[in-house]
XYZ file of N, CA and C in Angstrom:
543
model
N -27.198 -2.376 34.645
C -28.237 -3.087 33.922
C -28.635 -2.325 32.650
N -28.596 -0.758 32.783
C -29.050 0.218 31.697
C -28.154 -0.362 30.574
N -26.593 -0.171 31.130
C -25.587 -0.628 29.774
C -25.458 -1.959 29.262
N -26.357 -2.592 30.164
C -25.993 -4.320 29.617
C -27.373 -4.242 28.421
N -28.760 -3.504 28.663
C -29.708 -3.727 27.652
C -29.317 -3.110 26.527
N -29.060 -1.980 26.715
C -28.377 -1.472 25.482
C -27.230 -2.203 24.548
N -26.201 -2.491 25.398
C -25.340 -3.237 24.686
C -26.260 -4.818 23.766
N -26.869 -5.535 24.640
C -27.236 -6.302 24.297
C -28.330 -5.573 22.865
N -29.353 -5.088 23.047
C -29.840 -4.269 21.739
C -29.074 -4.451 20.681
N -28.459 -3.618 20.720
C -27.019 -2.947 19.792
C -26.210 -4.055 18.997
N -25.884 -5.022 20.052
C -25.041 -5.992 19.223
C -25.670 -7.424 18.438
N -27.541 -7.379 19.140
C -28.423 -8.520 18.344
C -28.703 -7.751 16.990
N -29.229 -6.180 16.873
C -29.472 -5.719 15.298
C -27.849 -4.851 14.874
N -26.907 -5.196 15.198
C -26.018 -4.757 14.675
C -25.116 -5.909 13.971
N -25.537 -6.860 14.355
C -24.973 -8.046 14.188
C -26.102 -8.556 12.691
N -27.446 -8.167 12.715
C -28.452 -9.000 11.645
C -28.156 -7.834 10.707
N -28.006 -6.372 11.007
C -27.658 -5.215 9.876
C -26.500 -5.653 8.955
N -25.231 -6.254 9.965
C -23.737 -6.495 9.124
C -24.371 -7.923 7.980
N -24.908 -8.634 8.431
C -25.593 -9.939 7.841
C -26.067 -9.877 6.734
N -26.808 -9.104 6.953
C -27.361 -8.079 5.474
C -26.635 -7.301 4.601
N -25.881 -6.390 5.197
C -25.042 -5.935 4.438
C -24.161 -6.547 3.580
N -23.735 -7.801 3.804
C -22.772 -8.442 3.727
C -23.630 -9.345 2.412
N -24.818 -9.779 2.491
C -25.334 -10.742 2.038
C -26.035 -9.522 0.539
N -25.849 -8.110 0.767
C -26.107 -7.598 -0.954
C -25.006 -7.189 -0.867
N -23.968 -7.051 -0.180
C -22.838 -6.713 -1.026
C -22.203 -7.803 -1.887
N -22.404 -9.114 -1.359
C -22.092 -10.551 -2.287
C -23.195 -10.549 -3.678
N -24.264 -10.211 -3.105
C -25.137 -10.009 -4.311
C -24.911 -8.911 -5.785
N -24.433 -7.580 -4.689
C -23.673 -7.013 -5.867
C -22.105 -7.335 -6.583
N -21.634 -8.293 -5.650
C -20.290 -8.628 -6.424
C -20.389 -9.741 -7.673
N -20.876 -10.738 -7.120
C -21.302 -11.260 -7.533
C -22.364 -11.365 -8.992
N -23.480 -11.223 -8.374
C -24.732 -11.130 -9.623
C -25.032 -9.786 -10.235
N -24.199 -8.820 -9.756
C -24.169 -7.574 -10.453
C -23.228 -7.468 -11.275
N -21.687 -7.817 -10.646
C -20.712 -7.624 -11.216
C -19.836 -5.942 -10.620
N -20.588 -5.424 -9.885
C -20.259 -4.154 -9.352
C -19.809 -4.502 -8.002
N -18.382 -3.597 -7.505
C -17.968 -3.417 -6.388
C -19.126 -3.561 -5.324
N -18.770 -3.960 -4.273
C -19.468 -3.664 -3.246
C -18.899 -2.596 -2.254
N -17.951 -1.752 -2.520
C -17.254 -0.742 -2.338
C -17.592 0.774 -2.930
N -17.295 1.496 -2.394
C -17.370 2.918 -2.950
C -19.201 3.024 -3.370
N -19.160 3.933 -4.615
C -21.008 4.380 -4.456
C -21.868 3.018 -5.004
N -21.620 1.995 -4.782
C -22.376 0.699 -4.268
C -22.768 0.584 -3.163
N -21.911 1.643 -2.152
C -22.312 1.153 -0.811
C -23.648 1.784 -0.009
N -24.235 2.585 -0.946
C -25.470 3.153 -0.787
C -26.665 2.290 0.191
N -26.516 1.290 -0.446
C -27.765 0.481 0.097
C -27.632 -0.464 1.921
N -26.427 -0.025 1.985
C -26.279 -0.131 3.309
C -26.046 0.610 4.276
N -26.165 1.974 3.959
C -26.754 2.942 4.454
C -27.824 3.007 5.137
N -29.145 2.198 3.949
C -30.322 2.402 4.401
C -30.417 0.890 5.180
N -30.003 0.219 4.956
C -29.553 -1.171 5.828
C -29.368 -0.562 7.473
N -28.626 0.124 7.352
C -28.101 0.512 8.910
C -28.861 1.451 9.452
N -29.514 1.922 8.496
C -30.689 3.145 9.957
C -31.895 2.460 9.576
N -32.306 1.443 8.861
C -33.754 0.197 9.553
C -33.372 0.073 10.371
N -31.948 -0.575 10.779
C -31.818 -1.544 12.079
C -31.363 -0.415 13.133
N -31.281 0.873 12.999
C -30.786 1.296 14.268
C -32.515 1.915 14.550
N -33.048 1.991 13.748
C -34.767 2.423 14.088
C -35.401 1.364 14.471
N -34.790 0.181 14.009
C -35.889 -1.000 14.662
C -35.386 -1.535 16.370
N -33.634 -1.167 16.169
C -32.979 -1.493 17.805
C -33.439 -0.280 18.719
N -34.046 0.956 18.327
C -34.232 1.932 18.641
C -35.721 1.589 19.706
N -36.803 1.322 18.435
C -38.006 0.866 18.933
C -38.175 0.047 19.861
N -37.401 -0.996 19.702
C -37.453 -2.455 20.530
C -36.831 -2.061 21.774
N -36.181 -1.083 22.071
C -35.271 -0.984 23.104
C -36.481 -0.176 23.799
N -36.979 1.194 23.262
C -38.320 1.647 23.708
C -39.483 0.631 23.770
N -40.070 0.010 23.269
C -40.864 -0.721 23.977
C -40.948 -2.221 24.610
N -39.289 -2.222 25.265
C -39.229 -3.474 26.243
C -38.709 -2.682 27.165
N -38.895 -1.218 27.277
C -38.292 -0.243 28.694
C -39.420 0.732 29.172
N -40.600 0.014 28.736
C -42.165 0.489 29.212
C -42.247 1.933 28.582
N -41.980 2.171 27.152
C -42.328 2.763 26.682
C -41.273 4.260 26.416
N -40.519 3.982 27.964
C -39.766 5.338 28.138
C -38.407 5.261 27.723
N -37.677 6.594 26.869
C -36.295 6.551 25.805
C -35.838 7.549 26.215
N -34.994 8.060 26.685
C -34.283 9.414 26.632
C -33.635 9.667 25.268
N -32.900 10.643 24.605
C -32.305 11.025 23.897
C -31.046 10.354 24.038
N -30.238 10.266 25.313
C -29.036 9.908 25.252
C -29.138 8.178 25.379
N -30.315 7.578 25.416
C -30.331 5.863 25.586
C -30.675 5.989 23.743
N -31.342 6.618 22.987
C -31.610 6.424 22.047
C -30.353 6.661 20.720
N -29.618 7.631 21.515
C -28.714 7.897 20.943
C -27.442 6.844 20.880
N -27.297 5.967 21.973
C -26.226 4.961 22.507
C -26.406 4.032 21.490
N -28.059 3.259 21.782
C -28.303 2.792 20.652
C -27.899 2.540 19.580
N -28.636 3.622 18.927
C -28.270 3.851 17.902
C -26.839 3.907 17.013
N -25.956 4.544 17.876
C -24.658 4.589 17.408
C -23.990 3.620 17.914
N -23.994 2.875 18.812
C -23.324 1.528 18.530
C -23.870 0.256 17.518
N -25.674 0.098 17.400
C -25.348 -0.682 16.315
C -25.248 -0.003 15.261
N -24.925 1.139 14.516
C -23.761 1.205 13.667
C -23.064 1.123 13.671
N -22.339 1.111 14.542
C -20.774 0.908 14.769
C -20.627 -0.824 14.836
N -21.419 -1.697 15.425
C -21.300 -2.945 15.445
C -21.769 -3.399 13.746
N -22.533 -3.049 13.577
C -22.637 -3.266 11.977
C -21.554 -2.442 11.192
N -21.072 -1.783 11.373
C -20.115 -1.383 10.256
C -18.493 -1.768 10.814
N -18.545 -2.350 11.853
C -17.224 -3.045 12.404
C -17.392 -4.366 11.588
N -18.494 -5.215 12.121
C -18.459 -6.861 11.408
C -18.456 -6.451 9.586
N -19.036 -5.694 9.514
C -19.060 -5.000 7.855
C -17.660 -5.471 7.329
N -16.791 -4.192 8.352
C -15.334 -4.099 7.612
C -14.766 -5.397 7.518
N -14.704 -6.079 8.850
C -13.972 -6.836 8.921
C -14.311 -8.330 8.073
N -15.219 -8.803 7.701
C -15.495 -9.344 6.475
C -15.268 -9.033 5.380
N -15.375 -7.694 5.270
C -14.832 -7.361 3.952
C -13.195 -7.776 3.783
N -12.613 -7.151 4.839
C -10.718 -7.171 5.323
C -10.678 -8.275 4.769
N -11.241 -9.901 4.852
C -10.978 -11.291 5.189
C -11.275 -12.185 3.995
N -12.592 -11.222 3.392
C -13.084 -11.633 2.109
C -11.665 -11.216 1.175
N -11.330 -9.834 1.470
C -10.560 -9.280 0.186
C -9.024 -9.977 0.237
N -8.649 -10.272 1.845
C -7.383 -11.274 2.527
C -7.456 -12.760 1.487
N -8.435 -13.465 1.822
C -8.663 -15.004 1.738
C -8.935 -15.054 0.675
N -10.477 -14.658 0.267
C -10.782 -15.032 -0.700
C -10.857 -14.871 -2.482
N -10.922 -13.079 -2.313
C -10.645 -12.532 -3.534
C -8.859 -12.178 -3.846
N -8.231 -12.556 -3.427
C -7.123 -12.395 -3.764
C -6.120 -13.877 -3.861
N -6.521 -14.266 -4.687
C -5.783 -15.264 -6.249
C -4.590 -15.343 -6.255
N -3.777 -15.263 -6.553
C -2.715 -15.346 -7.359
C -2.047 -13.649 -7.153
N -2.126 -12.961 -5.926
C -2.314 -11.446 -5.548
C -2.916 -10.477 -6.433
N -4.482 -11.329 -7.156
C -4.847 -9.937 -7.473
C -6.575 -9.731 -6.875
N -6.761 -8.768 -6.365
C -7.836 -7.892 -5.564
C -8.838 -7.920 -6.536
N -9.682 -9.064 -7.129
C -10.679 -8.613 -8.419
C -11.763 -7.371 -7.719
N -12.214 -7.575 -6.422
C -13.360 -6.877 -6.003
C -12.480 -4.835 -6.133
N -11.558 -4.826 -5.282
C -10.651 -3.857 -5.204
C -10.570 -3.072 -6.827
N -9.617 -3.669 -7.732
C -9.560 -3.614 -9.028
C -10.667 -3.208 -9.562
N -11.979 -3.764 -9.504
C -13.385 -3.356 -10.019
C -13.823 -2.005 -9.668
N -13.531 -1.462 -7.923
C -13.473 -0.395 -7.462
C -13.094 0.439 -7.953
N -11.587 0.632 -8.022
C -11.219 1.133 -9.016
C -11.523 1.922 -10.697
N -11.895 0.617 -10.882
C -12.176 0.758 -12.876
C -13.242 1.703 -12.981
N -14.247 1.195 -11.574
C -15.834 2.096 -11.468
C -15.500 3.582 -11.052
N -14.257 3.797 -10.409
C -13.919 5.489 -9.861
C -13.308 5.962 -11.090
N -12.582 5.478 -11.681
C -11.836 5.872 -12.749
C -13.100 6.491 -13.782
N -13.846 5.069 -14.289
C -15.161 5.698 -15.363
C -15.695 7.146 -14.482
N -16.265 7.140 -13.489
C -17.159 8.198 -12.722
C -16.259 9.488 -12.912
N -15.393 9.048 -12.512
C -14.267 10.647 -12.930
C -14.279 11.164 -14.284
N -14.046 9.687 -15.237
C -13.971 10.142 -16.509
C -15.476 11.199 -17.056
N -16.075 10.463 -16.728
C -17.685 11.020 -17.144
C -17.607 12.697 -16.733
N -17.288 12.971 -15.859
C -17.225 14.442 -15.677
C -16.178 15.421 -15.946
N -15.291 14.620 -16.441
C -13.765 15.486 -17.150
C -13.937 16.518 -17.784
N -15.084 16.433 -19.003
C -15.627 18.008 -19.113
C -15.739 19.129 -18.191
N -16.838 18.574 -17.603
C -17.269 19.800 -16.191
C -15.646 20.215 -15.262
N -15.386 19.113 -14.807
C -14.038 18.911 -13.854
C -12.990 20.071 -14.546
N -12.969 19.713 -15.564
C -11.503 20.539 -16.197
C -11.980 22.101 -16.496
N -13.458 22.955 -16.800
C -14.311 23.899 -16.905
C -13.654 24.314 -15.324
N -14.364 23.519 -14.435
C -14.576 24.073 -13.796
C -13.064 24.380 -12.255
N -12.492 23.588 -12.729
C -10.907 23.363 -11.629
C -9.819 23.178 -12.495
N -9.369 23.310 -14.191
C -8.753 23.220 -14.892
C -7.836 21.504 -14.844
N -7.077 21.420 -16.122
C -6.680 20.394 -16.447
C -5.704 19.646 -15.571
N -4.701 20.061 -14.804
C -3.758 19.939 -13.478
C -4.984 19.267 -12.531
N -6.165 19.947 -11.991
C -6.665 19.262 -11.167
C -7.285 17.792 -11.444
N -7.618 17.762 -12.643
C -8.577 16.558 -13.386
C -7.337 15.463 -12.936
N -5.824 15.973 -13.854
C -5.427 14.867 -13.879
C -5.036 14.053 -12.369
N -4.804 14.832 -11.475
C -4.404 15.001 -9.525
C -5.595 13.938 -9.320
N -6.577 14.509 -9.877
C -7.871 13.406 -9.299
C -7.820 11.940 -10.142
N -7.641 12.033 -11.729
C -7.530 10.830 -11.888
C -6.477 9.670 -11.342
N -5.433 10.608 -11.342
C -4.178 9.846 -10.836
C -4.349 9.257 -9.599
N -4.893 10.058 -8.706
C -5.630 9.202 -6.774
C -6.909 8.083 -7.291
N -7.678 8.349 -8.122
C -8.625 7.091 -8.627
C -7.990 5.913 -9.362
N -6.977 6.298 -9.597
C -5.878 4.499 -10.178
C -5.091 4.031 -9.067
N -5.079 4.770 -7.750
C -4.503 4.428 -6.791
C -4.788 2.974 -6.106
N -4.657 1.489 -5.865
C -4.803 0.555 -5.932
C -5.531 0.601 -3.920
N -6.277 0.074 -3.251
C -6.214 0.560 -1.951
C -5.818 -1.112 -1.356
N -5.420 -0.653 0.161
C -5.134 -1.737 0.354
C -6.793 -2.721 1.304
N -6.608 -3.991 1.624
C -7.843 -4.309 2.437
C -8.007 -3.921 3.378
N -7.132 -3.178 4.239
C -7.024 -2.641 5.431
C -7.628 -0.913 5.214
N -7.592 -0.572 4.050
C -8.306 0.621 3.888
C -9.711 0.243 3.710
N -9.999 -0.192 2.562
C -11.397 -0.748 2.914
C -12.362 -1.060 3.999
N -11.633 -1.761 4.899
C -11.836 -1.599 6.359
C -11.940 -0.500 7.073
N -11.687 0.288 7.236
C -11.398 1.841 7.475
C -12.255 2.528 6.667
N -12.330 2.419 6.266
C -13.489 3.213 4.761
C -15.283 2.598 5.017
N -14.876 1.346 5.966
C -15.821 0.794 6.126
C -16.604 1.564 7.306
N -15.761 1.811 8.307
C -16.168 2.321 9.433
C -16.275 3.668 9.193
N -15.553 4.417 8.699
C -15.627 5.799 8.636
C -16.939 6.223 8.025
N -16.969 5.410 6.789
C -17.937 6.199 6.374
C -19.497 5.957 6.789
N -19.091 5.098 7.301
C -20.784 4.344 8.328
C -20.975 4.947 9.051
N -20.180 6.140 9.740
C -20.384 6.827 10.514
C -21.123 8.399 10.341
N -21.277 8.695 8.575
C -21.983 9.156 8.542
C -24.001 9.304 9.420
N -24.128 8.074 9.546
C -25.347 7.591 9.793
C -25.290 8.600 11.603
N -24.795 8.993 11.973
C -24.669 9.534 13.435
C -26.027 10.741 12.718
N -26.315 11.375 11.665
C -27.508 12.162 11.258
C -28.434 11.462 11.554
N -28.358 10.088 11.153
C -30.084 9.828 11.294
C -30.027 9.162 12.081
N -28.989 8.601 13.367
C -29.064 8.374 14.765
C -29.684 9.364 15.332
N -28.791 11.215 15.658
C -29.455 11.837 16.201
C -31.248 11.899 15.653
N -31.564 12.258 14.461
C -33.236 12.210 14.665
C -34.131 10.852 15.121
N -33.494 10.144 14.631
C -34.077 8.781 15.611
C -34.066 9.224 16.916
N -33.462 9.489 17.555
C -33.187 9.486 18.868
C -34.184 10.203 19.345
N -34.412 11.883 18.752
C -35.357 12.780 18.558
C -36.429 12.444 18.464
N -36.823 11.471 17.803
C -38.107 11.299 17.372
C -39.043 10.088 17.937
N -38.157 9.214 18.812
C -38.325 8.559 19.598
C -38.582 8.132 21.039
N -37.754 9.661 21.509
C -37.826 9.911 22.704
C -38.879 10.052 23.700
N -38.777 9.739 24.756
C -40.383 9.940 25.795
C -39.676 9.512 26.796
N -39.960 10.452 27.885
C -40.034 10.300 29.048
C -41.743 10.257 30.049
N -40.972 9.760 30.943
C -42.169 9.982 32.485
C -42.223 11.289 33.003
N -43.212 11.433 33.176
C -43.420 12.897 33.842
C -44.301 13.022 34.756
N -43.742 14.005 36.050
C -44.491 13.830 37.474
C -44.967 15.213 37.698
N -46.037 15.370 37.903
C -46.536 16.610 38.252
C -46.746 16.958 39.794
N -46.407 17.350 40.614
C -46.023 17.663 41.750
C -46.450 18.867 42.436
């Protein structure tokens, strides 16, 4: 029953986190004109630890108050993981179906153009500081085209940063019962 509430938790705000995510990353493709890839993906970061603090809470107070570390922690890291699974895989399907035309990746391509500028901008410092061989090693991997299946992968991996502010959630949430005897 422990793993069915949890699961259930996990996959109702992991499921409204990907929703969201999904719904400004169209916003940034779209009405921004910026990737929703690479350092765009900032804002779903903070997308994914609301909802693992709010699946966190809700899970603590429909379990009479009491959280262990390791229920808070389960939590937590599966709906990231359920949000950054439905994440990828929309993205995979978007970049499969829809953005790819006539085989060309506009969202992908944009990625790109935006790593390329970001590199460029620091070519000064970069070449100071790791010489001209390394600059060019790095520009040359930033024209590298990726495929949708990396993106996907890129999706999950790096969502998995968020396991930091799982563990203090978890921390900071925690309460047990206690019997004095």
């Amino acid at each position: 029953m422990l793993k069915s509430k949890i699961l259930k938790y996990s996959l109702i705000y992991g499921a409204l986190a990907a929703c969201i995510c999904i719904i400004v990353a169209l916003i940034q493709y779209y009405g921004l004109h910026k990737s929703p890839f690479g350092r765009y993906k900032v804002p779903a970061f903070g997308i994914n630890i609301i909802f693992i603090i709010v699946a966190t809470w809700t899970y603590r107070a429909n379990n009479l108050g009491i959280l262990t570390f390791t229920e808070g922690f389960s939590i937590g890291f599966m709906t990231n993981l359920i949000a950054a699974f439905i994440t990828g895989l929309v993205f995979f399907l978007f970049i499969q179906l829809i953005d790819a035309p006539y085989g060309q990746n506009q969202s992908i391509l944009l990625w790109v153009q935006e790593n390329i500028k970001g590199i460029e901008r620091i070519k000064d410092t970069h070449i100071k500081d790791f010489g001209i061989i390394e600059y060019n090693i790095l520009l040359k991997q930033a024209q590298e085209i990726p495929s949708a299946s990396y993106v996907f992968v890129d999706e999950i991996v790096k969502k998995q940063l968020c396991i930091v502010a799982i563990t203090i959630i978890s921390i900071i949430f925690r309460r047990h019962t206690f019997t004095i005897s």
